[in-house]
Coordinates of N, CA and C in Angstrom, one line a residue:
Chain Q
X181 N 0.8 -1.2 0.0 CA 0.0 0.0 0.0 C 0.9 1.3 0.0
X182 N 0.2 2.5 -0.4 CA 1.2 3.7 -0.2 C 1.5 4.0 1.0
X183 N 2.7 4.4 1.2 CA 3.0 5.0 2.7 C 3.9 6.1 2.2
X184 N 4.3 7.4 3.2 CA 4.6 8.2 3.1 C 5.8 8.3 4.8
X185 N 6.6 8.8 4.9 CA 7.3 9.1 6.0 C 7.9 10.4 6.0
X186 N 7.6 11.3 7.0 CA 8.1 12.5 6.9 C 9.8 12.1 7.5
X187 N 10.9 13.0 7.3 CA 11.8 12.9 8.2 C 12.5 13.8 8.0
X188 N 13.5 15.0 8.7 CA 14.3 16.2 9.2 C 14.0 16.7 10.4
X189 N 15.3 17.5 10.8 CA 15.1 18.0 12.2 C 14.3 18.8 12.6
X190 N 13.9 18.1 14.4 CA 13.0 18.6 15.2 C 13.0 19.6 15.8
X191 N 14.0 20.3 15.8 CA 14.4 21.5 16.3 C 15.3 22.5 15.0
X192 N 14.3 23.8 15.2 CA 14.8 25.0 14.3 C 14.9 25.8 14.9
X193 N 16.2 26.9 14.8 CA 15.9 28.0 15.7 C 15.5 29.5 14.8
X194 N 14.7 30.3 15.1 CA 14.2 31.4 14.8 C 14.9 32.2 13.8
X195 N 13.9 32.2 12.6 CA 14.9 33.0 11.9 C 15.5 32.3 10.2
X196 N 15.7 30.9 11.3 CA 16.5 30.1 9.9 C 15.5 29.3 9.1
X197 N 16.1 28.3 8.5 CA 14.9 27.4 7.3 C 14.7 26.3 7.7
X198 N 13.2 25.3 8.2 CA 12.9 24.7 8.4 C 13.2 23.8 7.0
X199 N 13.5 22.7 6.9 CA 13.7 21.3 6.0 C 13.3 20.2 6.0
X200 N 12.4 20.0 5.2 CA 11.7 18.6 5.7 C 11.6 17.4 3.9
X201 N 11.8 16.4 4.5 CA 11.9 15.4 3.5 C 10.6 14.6 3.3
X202 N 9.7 14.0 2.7 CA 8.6 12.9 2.9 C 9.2 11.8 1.6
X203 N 9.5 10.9 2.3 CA 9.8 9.5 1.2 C 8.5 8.9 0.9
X204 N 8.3 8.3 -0.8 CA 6.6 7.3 -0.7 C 7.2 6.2 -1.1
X205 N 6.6 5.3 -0.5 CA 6.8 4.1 -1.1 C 5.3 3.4 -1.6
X206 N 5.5 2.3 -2.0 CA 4.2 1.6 -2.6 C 4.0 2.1 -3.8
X207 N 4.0 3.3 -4.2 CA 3.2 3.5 -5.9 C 4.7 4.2 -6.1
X208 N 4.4 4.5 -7.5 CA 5.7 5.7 -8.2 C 5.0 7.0 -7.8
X209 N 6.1 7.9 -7.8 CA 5.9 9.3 -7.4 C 5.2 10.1 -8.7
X210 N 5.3 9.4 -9.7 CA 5.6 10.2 -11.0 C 3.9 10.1 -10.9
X211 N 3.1 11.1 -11.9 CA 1.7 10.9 -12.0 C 0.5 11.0 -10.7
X212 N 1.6 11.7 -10.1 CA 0.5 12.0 -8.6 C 1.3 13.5 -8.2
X213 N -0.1 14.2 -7.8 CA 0.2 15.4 -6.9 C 0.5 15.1 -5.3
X214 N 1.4 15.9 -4.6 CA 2.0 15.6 -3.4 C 1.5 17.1 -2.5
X215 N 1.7 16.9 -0.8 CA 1.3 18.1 -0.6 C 1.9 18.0 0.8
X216 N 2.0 19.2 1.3 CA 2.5 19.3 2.9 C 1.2 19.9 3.5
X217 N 1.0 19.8 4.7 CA 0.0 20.6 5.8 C 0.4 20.1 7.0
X218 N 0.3 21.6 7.5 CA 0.6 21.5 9.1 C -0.4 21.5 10.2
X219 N -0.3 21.5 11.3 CA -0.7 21.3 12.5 C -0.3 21.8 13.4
X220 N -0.4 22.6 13.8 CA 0.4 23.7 15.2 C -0.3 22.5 16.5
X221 N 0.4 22.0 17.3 CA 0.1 21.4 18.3 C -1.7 21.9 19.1
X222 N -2.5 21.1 19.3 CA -3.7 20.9 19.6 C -4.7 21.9 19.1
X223 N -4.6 22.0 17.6 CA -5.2 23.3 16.9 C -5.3 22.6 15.0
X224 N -5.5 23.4 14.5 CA -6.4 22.6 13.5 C -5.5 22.6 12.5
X225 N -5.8 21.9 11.1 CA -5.2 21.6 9.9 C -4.8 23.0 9.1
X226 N -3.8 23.5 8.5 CA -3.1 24.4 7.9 C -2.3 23.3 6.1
X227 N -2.7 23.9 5.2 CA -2.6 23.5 3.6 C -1.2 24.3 3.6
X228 N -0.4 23.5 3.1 CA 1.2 24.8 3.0 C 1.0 24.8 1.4
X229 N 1.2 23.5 0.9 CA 1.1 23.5 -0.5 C 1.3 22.0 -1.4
X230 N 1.7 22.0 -2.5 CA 1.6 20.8 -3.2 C 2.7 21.0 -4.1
X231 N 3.1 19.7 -4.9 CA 4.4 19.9 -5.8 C 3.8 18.4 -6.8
X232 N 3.6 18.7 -8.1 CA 3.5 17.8 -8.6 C 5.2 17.2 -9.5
X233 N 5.1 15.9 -9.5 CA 6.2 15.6 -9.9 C 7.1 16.2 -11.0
X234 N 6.6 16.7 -12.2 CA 7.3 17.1 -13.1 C 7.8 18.6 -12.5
X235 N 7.3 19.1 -11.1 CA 8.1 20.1 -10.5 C 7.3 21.5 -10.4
X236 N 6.2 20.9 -11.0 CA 4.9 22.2 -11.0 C 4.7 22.2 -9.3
X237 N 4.5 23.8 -8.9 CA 3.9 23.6 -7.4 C 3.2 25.2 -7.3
X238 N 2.8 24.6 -5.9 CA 1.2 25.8 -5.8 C 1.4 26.2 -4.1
X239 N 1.5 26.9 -3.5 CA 1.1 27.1 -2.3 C 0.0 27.8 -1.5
X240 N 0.0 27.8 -0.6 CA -1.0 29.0 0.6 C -0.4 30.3 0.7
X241 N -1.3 31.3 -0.3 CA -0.4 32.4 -0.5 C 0.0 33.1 1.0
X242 N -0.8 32.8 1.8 CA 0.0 33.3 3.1 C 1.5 32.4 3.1
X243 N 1.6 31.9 2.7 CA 2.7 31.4 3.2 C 3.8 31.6 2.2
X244 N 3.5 31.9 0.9 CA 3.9 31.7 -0.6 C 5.5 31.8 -0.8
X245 N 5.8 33.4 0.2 CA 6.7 34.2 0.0 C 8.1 33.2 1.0
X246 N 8.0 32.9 1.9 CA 8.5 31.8 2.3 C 8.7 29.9 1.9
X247 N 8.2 29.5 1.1 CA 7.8 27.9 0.8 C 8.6 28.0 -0.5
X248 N 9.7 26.8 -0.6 CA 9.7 26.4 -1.7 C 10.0 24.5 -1.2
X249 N 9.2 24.3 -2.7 CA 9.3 22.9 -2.7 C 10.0 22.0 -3.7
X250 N 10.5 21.0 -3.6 CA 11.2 19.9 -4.5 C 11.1 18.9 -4.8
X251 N 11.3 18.1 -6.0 CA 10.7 16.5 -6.0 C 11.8 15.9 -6.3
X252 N 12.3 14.7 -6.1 CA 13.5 14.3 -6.8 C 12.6 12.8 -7.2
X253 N 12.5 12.5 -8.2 CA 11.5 11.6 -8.6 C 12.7 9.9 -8.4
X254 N 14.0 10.2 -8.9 CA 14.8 9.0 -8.7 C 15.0 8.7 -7.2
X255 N 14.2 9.1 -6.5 CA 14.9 8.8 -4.8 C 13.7 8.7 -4.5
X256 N 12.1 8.9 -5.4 CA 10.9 8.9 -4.6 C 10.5 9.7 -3.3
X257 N 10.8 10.9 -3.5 CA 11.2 11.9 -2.3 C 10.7 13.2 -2.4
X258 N 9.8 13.8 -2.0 CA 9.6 15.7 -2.4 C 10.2 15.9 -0.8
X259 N 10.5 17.5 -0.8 CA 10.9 18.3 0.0 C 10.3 19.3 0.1
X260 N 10.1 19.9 1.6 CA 9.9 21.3 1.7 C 10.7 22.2 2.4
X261 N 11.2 23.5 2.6 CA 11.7 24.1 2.7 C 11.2 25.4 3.1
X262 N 10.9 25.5 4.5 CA 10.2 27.2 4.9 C 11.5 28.1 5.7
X263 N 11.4 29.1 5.1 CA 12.5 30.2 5.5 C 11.9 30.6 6.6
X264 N 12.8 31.8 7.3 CA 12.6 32.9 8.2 C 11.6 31.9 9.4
X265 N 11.7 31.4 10.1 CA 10.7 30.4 10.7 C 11.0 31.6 11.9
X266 N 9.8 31.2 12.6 CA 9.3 31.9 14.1 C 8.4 30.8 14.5
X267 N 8.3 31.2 16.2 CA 7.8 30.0 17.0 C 6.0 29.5 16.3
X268 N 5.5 31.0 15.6 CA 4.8 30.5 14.8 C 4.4 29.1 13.9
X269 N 5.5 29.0 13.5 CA 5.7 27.4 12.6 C 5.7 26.5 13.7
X270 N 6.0 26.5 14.7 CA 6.0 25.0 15.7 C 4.9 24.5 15.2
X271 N 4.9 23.2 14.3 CA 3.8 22.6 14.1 C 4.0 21.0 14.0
X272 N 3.1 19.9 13.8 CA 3.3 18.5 13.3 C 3.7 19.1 12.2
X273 N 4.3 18.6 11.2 CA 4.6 19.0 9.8 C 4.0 17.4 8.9
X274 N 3.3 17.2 8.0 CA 2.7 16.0 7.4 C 2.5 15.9 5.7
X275 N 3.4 15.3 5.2 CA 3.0 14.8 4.0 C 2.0 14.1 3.7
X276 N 1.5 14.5 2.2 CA 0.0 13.3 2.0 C 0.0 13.4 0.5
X277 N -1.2 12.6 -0.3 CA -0.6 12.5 -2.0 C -2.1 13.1 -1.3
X278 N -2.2 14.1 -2.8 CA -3.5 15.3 -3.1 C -3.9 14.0 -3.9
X279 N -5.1 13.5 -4.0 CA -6.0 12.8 -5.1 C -6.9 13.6 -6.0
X280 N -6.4 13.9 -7.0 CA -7.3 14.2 -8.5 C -7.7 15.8 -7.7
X281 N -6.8 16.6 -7.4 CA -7.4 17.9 -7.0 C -8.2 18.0 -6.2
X282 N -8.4 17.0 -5.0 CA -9.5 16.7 -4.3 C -8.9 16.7 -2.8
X283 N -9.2 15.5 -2.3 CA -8.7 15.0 -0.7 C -7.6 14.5 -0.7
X284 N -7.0 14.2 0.6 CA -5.8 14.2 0.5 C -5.9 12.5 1.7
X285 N -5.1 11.4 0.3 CA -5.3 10.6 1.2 C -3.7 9.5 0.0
X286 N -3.4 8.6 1.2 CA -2.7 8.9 2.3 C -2.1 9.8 2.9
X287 N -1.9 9.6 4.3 CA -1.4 11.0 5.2 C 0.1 10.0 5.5
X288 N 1.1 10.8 5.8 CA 2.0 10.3 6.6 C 2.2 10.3 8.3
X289 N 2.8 9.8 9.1 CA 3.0 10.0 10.1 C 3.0 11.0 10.5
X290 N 3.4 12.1 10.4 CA 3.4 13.7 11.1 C 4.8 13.7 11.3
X291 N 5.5 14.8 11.9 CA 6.8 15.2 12.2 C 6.7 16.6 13.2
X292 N 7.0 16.3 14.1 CA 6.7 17.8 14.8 C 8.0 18.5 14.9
X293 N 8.0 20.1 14.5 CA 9.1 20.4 14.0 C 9.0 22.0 14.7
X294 N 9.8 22.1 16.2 CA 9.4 23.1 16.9 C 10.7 24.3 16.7
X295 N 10.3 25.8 16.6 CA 11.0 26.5 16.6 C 11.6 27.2 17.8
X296 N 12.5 27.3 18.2 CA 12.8 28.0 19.4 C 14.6 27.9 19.4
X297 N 14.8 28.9 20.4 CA 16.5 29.0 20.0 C 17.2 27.8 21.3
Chain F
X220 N -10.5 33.5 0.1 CA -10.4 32.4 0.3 C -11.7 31.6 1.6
X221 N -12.1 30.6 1.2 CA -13.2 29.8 1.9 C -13.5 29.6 2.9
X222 N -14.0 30.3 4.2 CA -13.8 29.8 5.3 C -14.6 28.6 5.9
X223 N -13.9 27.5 6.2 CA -14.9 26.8 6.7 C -15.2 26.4 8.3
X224 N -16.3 26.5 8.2 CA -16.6 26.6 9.9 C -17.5 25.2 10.4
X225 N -16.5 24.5 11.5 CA -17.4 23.6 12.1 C -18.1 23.6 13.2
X226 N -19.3 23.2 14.0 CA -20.0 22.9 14.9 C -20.6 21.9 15.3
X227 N -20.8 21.3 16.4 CA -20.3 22.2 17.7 C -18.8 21.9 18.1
X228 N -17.8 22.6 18.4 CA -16.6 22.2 18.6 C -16.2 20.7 19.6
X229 N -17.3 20.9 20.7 CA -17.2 19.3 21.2 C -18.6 18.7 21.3
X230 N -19.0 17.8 20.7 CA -19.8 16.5 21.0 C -19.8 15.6 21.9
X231 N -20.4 15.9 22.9 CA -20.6 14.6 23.8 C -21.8 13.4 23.6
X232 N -21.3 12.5 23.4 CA -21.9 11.3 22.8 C -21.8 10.1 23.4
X233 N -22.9 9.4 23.9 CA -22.7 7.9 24.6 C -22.5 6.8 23.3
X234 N -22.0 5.8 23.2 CA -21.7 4.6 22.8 C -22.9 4.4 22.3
X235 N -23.3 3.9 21.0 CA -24.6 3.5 20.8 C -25.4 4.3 19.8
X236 N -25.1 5.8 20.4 CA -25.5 6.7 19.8 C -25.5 7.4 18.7
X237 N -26.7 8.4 18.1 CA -25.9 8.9 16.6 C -25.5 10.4 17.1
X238 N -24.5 10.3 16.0 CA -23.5 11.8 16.7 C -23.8 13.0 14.9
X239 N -23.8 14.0 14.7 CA -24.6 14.4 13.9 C -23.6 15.9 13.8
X240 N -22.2 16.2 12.9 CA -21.6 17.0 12.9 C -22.0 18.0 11.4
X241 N -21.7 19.0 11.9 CA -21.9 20.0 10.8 C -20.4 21.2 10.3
X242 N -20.7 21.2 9.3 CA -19.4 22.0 8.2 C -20.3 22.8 7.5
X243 N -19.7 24.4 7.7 CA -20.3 25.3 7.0 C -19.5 26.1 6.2
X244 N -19.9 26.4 4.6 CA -19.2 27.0 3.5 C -18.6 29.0 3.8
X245 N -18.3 29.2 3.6 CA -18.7 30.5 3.3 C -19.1 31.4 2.2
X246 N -19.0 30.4 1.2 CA -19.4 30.3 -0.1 C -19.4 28.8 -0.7
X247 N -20.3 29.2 -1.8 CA -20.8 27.6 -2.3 C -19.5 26.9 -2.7
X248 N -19.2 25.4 -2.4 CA -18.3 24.5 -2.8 C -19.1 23.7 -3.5
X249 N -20.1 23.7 -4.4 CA -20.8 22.4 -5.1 C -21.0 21.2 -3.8
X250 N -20.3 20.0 -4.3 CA -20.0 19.1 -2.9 C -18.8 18.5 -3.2
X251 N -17.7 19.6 -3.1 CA -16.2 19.0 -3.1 C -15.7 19.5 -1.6
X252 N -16.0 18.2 -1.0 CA -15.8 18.3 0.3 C -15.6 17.0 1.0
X253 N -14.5 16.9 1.8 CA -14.2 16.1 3.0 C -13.9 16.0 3.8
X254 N -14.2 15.2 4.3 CA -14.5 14.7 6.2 C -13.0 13.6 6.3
X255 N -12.5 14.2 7.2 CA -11.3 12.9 8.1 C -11.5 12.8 9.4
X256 N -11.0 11.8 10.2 CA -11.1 11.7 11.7 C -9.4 11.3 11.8
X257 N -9.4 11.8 13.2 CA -8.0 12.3 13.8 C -7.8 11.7 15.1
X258 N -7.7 10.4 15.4 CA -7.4 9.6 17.2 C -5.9 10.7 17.2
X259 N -5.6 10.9 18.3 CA -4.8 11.2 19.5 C -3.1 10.5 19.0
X260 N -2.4 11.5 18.6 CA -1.1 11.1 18.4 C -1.2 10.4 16.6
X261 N -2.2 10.4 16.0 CA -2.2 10.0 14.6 C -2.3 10.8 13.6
X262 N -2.5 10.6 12.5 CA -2.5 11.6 11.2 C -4.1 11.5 10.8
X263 N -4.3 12.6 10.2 CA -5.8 12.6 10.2 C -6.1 11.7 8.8
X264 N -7.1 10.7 8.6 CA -7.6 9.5 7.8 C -8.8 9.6 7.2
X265 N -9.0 9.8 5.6 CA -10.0 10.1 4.9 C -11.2 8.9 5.4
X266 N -12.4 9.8 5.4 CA -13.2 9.3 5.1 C -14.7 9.3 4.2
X267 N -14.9 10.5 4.1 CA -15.7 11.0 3.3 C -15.0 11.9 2.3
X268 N -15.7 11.8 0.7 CA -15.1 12.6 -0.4 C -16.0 12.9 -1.2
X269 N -16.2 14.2 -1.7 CA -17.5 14.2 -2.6 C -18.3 14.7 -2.1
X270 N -18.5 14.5 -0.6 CA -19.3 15.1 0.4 C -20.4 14.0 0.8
X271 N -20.5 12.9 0.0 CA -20.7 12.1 0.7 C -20.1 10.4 -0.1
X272 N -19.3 10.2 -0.4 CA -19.1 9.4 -0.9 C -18.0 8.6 0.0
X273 N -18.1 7.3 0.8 CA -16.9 6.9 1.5 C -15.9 6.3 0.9
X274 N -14.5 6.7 1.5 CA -13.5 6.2 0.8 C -13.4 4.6 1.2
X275 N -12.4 3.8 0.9 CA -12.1 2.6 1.1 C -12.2 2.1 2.5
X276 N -12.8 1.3 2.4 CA -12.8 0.5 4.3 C -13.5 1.1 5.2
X277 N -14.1 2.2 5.0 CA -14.7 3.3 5.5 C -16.2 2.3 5.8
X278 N -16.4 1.8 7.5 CA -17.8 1.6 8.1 C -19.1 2.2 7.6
X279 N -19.9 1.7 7.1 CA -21.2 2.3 6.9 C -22.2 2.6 7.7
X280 N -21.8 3.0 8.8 CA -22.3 3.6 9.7 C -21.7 5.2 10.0
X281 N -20.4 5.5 8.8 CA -20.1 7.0 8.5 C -20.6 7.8 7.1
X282 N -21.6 8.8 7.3 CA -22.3 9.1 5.8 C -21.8 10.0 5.9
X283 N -21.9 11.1 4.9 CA -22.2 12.5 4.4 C -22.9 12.8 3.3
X284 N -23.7 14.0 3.5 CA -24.7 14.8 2.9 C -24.3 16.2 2.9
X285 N -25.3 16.8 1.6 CA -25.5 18.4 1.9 C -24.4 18.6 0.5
X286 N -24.5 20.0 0.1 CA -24.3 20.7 -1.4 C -24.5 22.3 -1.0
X287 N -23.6 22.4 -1.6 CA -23.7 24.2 -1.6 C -22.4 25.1 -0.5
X288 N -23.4 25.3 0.9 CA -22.4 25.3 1.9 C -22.8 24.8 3.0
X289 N -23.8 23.9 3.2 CA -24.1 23.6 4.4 C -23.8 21.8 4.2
X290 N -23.2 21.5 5.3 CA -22.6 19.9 5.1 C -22.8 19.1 6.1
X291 N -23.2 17.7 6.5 CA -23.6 17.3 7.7 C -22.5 16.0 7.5
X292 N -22.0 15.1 9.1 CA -21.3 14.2 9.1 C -22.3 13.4 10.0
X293 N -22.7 12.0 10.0 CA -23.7 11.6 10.6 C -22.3 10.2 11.0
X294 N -22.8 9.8 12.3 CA -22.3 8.6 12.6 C -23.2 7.8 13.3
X295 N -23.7 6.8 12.7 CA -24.9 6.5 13.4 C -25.2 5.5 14.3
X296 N -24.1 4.9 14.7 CA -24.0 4.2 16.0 C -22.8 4.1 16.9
X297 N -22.5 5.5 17.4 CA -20.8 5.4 17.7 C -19.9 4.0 18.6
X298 N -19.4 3.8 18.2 CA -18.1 2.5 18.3 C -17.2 2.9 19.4
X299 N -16.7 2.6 20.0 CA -15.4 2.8 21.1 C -14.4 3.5 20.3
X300 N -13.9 3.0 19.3 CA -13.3 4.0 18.6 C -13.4 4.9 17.3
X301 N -14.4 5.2 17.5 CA -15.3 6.7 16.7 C -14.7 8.0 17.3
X302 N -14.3 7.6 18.7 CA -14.1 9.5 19.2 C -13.2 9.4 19.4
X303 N -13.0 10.9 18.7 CA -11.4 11.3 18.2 C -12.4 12.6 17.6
X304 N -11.2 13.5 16.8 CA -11.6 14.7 15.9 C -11.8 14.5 14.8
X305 N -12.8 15.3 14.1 CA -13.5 15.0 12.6 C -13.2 16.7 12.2
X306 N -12.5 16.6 11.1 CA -12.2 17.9 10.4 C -12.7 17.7 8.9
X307 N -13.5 18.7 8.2 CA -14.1 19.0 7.4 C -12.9 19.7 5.9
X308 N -12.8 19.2 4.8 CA -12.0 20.1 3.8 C -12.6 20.3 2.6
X309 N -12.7 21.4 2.2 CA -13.0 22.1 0.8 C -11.6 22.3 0.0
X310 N -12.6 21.7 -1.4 CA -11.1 21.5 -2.9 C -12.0 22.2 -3.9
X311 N -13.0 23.3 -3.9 CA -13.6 23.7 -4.4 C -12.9 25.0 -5.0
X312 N -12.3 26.0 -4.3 CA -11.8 27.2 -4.8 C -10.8 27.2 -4.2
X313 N -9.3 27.1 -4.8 CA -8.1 27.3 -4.2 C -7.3 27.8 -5.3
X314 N -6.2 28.4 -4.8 CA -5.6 28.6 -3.3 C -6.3 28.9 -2.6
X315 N -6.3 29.0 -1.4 CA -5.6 27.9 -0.9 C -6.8 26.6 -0.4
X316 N -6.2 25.5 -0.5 CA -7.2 24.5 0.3 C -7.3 24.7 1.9
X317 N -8.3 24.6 2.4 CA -9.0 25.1 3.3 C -9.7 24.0 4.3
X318 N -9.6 23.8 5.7 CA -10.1 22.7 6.4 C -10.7 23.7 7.6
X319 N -12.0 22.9 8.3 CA -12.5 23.6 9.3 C -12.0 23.3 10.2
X320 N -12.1 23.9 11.2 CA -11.5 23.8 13.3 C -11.3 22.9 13.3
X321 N -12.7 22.3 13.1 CA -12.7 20.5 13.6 C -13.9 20.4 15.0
X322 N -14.5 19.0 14.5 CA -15.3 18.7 15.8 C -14.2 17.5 16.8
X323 N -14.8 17.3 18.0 CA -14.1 16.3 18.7 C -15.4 15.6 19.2
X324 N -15.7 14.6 19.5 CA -16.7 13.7 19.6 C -16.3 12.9 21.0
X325 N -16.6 13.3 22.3 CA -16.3 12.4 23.3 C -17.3 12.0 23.8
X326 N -17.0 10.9 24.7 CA -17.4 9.9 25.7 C -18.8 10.7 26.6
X327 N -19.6 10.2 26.4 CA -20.5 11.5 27.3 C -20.6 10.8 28.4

């Protein structure tokens, strides 16, 4: 079945760039939309954005100015990448494949990825 | 961008019972809308798409209804492990995609 696993470090300090990796395994990467959303600890779902494999990507214009994303399709692997981080961002951080412009299913594990110095 | 709003923030519900959640548009989404549930330390898990169509493995005892902006989540005989959080998402008008608060459904 598909699975997704988020993994980079749990600790960022203020200021610098949060980095996060999601590996899929079970299906090919190629021909599917991918997506990150966060979770600030006991508070609700946040959309950062999506990256389709051939390297098209779309974000949460709040966030826009900050997010870039990456796919590396021979490693089966997208990345995200949020600048300037503040304790704001302390969130689970979660990859998931976007289905057909729609819902977002499978989810990965989560990754909580807190800012502070 | 779409706000979506859920109610009531907590549900208290005995075992047995039907638990009856609501998602509201702020503008019309047709019915491109879904429902996941969220246990405690897990990632949240599709279950309704379409607004009422359940995805894979999905109990039929979880429906969804409603078109436009008003959206209902029915569960109609809650299970020991039904309660947890149900969050609501619109794929109707983005940027950006958009999910509500979230209901939580406990033990009454």
């Amino acid at each position: 079945q598909v699975q997704l696993q988020e993994s980079g470090p749990g600790l960022v300090k203020p200021s610098e760039t949060l980095s996060l990796t999601c590996t899929v395994s079970g299906v090919s990467i190629n021909s599917f939309y991918w997506s990150w959303i966060r979770q600030p600890p006991g508070k609700g779902l946040e959309w950062i954005g999506y990256i389709y494999y051939s390297g098209s990507t779309n974000s949460n214009p709040s966030l826009k100015s900050r997010v870039t994303m990456s796919v590396d399709t021979s490693r089966s692997q997208f990345s995200l990448q949020l600048t300037s981080v503040t304790a704001a961002d302390t969130a689970i951080y979660y990859c998931a494949r976007w289905s057909n412009y729609n819902y977002f299913d499978p989810w990965g594990q989560g990754t909580l990825v807190t800012v502070s110095s | 961008e779409v706000v979506m709003t859920q109610s009531p923030a907590t549900l208290s519900v005995s075992p047995g019972e039907r638990a009856t959640l609501s998602c509201r548009a702020s503008q019309s989404i047709s019915s491109s809308l879904a429902w996941y549930q969220q246990k405690p330390g897990q990632a949240p898990r599709l279950l309704i798409y379409g607004a009422s169509t359940r995805a894979t493995g999905i109990p039929a005892r979880f429906s969804g209804s409603g078109s436009g902006t008003e959206f209902t989540l029915t569960i109609s005989s809650l299970q020991s492990e039904d309660f947890a959080v149900y969050f609501c998402q619109q794929y109707h008008n983005w940027p950006p995609l958009t999910f509500g608060g979230g209901t939580k459904v406990e033990i009454k």
